[in-house]
Amino acid sequence: MKELDATEVAARLAADDGAAVLLDVREAWELDVASVAGAVHIPMNSVPSRVRELDPGKPLIVMCHHGARSRQVAQWLTGQGFSDIANFDGGIDAWSRLIDASIPRY
């Protein structure tokens, strides 16, 4: 599993032209506060029951608020056979600070 910072995530999402999936594992209330356009939302606790919604053949970047929950989900997905997986270290908080200041911090 790779660890990517906000700059690396932004570059990869731009360069991949839709190939990489940004998976947001935060709770719905967190998405109401701040979100990244185009991210797929599956709350952390729902990932095991909804894993079939994800393509194990596609690059996947997992994000949360700071990177702890997403790291756990990325590790779990790796164990389920996902091979191209990255944790977004810093999460939406880093995205707000470094990439898009219009996204609120919480």
PDB file of C-alpha atoms in Angstrom:
ATOM      1  CA  MET A   1       0.000   0.000   0.000  1.00  0.00           C
ATOM      2  CA  LYS A   2       1.273   3.439  -0.941  1.00  0.00           C
ATOM      3  CA  GLU A   3       0.941   6.630   1.097  1.00  0.00           C
ATOM      4  CA  LEU A   4       0.174   9.765  -0.909  1.00  0.00           C
ATOM      5  CA  ASP A   5       0.078  13.359   0.314  1.00  0.00           C
ATOM      6  CA  ALA A   6      -2.430  15.948  -0.945  1.00  0.00           C
ATOM      7  CA  THR A   7      -0.179  17.195  -3.744  1.00  0.00           C
ATOM      8  CA  GLU A   8       0.440  13.654  -4.973  1.00  0.00           C
ATOM      9  CA  VAL A   9      -3.291  12.825  -4.846  1.00  0.00           C
ATOM     10  CA  ALA A  10      -4.195  15.960  -6.807  1.00  0.00           C
ATOM     11  CA  ALA A  11      -1.529  15.209  -9.418  1.00  0.00           C
ATOM     12  CA  ARG A  12      -2.583  11.583  -9.749  1.00  0.00           C
ATOM     13  CA  LEU A  13      -6.262  12.433 -10.086  1.00  0.00           C
ATOM     14  CA  ALA A  14      -5.453  15.022 -12.761  1.00  0.00           C
ATOM     15  CA  ALA A  15      -3.019  12.780 -14.642  1.00  0.00           C
ATOM     16  CA  ASP A  16      -5.106   9.599 -14.498  1.00  0.00           C
ATOM     17  CA  ASP A  17      -8.008  11.215 -16.380  1.00  0.00           C
ATOM     18  CA  GLY A  18     -10.564   9.301 -14.348  1.00  0.00           C
ATOM     19  CA  ALA A  19      -8.623   6.036 -14.028  1.00  0.00           C
ATOM     20  CA  ALA A  20      -8.066   6.364 -10.268  1.00  0.00           C
ATOM     21  CA  VAL A  21     -11.041   6.204  -7.923  1.00  0.00           C
ATOM     22  CA  LEU A  22     -11.018   8.443  -4.856  1.00  0.00           C
ATOM     23  CA  LEU A  23     -12.873   6.552  -2.122  1.00  0.00           C
ATOM     24  CA  ASP A  24     -14.076   8.731   0.758  1.00  0.00           C
ATOM     25  CA  VAL A  25     -14.738   6.626   3.858  1.00  0.00           C
ATOM     26  CA  ARG A  26     -15.924   9.445   6.135  1.00  0.00           C
ATOM     27  CA  GLU A  27     -19.422   9.637   7.597  1.00  0.00           C
ATOM     28  CA  ALA A  28     -22.257  11.374   5.710  1.00  0.00           C
ATOM     29  CA  TRP A  29     -22.266  14.357   8.082  1.00  0.00           C
ATOM     30  CA  GLU A  30     -18.572  14.913   7.281  1.00  0.00           C
ATOM     31  CA  LEU A  31     -19.328  14.966   3.551  1.00  0.00           C
ATOM     32  CA  ASP A  32     -21.976  17.622   4.219  1.00  0.00           C
ATOM     33  CA  VAL A  33     -19.221  19.820   5.690  1.00  0.00           C
ATOM     34  CA  ALA A  34     -16.438  19.206   3.156  1.00  0.00           C
ATOM     35  CA  SER A  35     -15.954  16.977   0.121  1.00  0.00           C
ATOM     36  CA  VAL A  36     -13.872  16.487  -3.010  1.00  0.00           C
ATOM     37  CA  ALA A  37     -15.871  16.487  -6.227  1.00  0.00           C
ATOM     38  CA  GLY A  38     -16.046  13.116  -7.925  1.00  0.00           C
ATOM     39  CA  ALA A  39     -15.148  11.045  -4.857  1.00  0.00           C
ATOM     40  CA  VAL A  40     -17.063   7.820  -4.247  1.00  0.00           C
ATOM     41  CA  HIS A  41     -18.550   7.790  -0.759  1.00  0.00           C
ATOM     42  CA  ILE A  42     -18.758   4.572   1.247  1.00  0.00           C
ATOM     43  CA  PRO A  43     -18.524   5.095   5.023  1.00  0.00           C
ATOM     44  CA  MET A  44     -15.795   3.040   6.692  1.00  0.00           C
ATOM     45  CA  ASN A  45     -18.209   0.720   8.515  1.00  0.00           C
ATOM     46  CA  SER A  46     -20.098   0.008   5.264  1.00  0.00           C
ATOM     47  CA  VAL A  47     -17.055  -0.931   3.159  1.00  0.00           C
ATOM     48  CA  PRO A  48     -17.182  -4.684   3.960  1.00  0.00           C
ATOM     49  CA  SER A  49     -20.837  -4.973   2.931  1.00  0.00           C
ATOM     50  CA  ARG A  50     -20.403  -2.742  -0.142  1.00  0.00           C
ATOM     51  CA  VAL A  51     -16.962  -3.890  -1.344  1.00  0.00           C
ATOM     52  CA  ARG A  52     -18.531  -5.316  -4.523  1.00  0.00           C
ATOM     53  CA  GLU A  53     -19.247  -1.729  -5.617  1.00  0.00           C
ATOM     54  CA  LEU A  54     -15.486  -1.226  -6.038  1.00  0.00           C
ATOM     55  CA  ASP A  55     -13.406  -2.540  -8.947  1.00  0.00           C
ATOM     56  CA  PRO A  56     -10.285  -4.349  -7.642  1.00  0.00           C
ATOM     57  CA  GLY A  57      -8.645  -3.768 -11.031  1.00  0.00           C
ATOM     58  CA  LYS A  58      -8.792   0.025 -10.789  1.00  0.00           C
ATOM     59  CA  PRO A  59      -6.350   2.246  -8.909  1.00  0.00           C
ATOM     60  CA  LEU A  60      -7.967   3.262  -5.630  1.00  0.00           C
ATOM     61  CA  ILE A  61      -7.059   6.173  -3.345  1.00  0.00           C
ATOM     62  CA  VAL A  62      -8.738   5.985   0.074  1.00  0.00           C
ATOM     63  CA  MET A  63      -9.359   9.162   2.057  1.00  0.00           C
ATOM     64  CA  CYS A  64     -10.896  10.275   5.338  1.00  0.00           C
ATOM     65  CA  HIS A  65     -10.429  13.327   7.584  1.00  0.00           C
ATOM     66  CA  HIS A  66      -6.710  12.940   8.366  1.00  0.00           C
ATOM     67  CA  GLY A  67      -5.687   9.489   7.103  1.00  0.00           C
ATOM     68  CA  ALA A  68      -6.149   7.020   9.979  1.00  0.00           C
ATOM     69  CA  ARG A  69      -9.515   5.520   8.991  1.00  0.00           C
ATOM     70  CA  SER A  70      -8.530   5.472   5.330  1.00  0.00           C
ATOM     71  CA  ARG A  71      -5.299   3.624   6.183  1.00  0.00           C
ATOM     72  CA  GLN A  72      -7.311   0.921   7.967  1.00  0.00           C
ATOM     73  CA  VAL A  73      -9.692   0.588   5.014  1.00  0.00           C
ATOM     74  CA  ALA A  74      -6.815   0.519   2.509  1.00  0.00           C
ATOM     75  CA  GLN A  75      -5.135  -2.262   4.490  1.00  0.00           C
ATOM     76  CA  TRP A  76      -8.379  -4.228   4.625  1.00  0.00           C
ATOM     77  CA  LEU A  77      -8.964  -3.781   0.876  1.00  0.00           C
ATOM     78  CA  THR A  78      -5.415  -4.970   0.187  1.00  0.00           C
ATOM     79  CA  GLY A  79      -6.306  -8.148   2.057  1.00  0.00           C
ATOM     80  CA  GLN A  80      -9.363  -8.508  -0.159  1.00  0.00           C
ATOM     81  CA  GLY A  81      -7.247  -8.576  -3.323  1.00  0.00           C
ATOM     82  CA  PHE A  82      -7.088  -4.904  -4.283  1.00  0.00           C
ATOM     83  CA  SER A  83      -3.569  -4.449  -5.656  1.00  0.00           C
ATOM     84  CA  ASP A  84      -3.299  -0.774  -6.669  1.00  0.00           C
ATOM     85  CA  ILE A  85      -4.270   0.953  -3.451  1.00  0.00           C
ATOM     86  CA  ALA A  86      -3.058   4.144  -1.808  1.00  0.00           C
ATOM     87  CA  ASN A  87      -3.876   5.892   1.448  1.00  0.00           C
ATOM     88  CA  PHE A  88      -4.408   9.652   1.251  1.00  0.00           C
ATOM     89  CA  ASP A  89      -2.230  10.740   4.178  1.00  0.00           C
ATOM     90  CA  GLY A  90      -3.644  13.992   5.553  1.00  0.00           C
ATOM     91  CA  GLY A  91      -7.108  13.482   4.055  1.00  0.00           C
ATOM     92  CA  ILE A  92      -9.668  16.180   3.468  1.00  0.00           C
ATOM     93  CA  ASP A  93      -7.949  18.420   6.010  1.00  0.00           C
ATOM     94  CA  ALA A  94      -4.753  18.464   3.927  1.00  0.00           C
ATOM     95  CA  TRP A  95      -6.794  18.904   0.739  1.00  0.00           C
ATOM     96  CA  SER A  96      -8.446  21.987   2.273  1.00  0.00           C
ATOM     97  CA  ARG A  97      -5.124  23.446   3.434  1.00  0.00           C
ATOM     98  CA  LEU A  98      -2.963  22.658   0.398  1.00  0.00           C
ATOM     99  CA  ILE A  99      -5.144  22.138  -2.673  1.00  0.00           C
ATOM    100  CA  ASP A 100      -8.527  23.879  -2.353  1.00  0.00           C
ATOM    101  CA  ALA A 101      -8.905  26.475   0.389  1.00  0.00           C
ATOM    102  CA  SER A 102     -12.599  26.897  -0.490  1.00  0.00           C
ATOM    103  CA  ILE A 103     -13.304  23.531   1.146  1.00  0.00           C
ATOM    104  CA  PRO A 104     -14.092  24.117   4.829  1.00  0.00           C
ATOM    105  CA  ARG A 105     -11.949  22.581   7.544  1.00  0.00           C
ATOM    106  CA  TYR A 106     -13.496  20.935  10.580  1.00  0.00           C
TER     107      TYR A 106
END
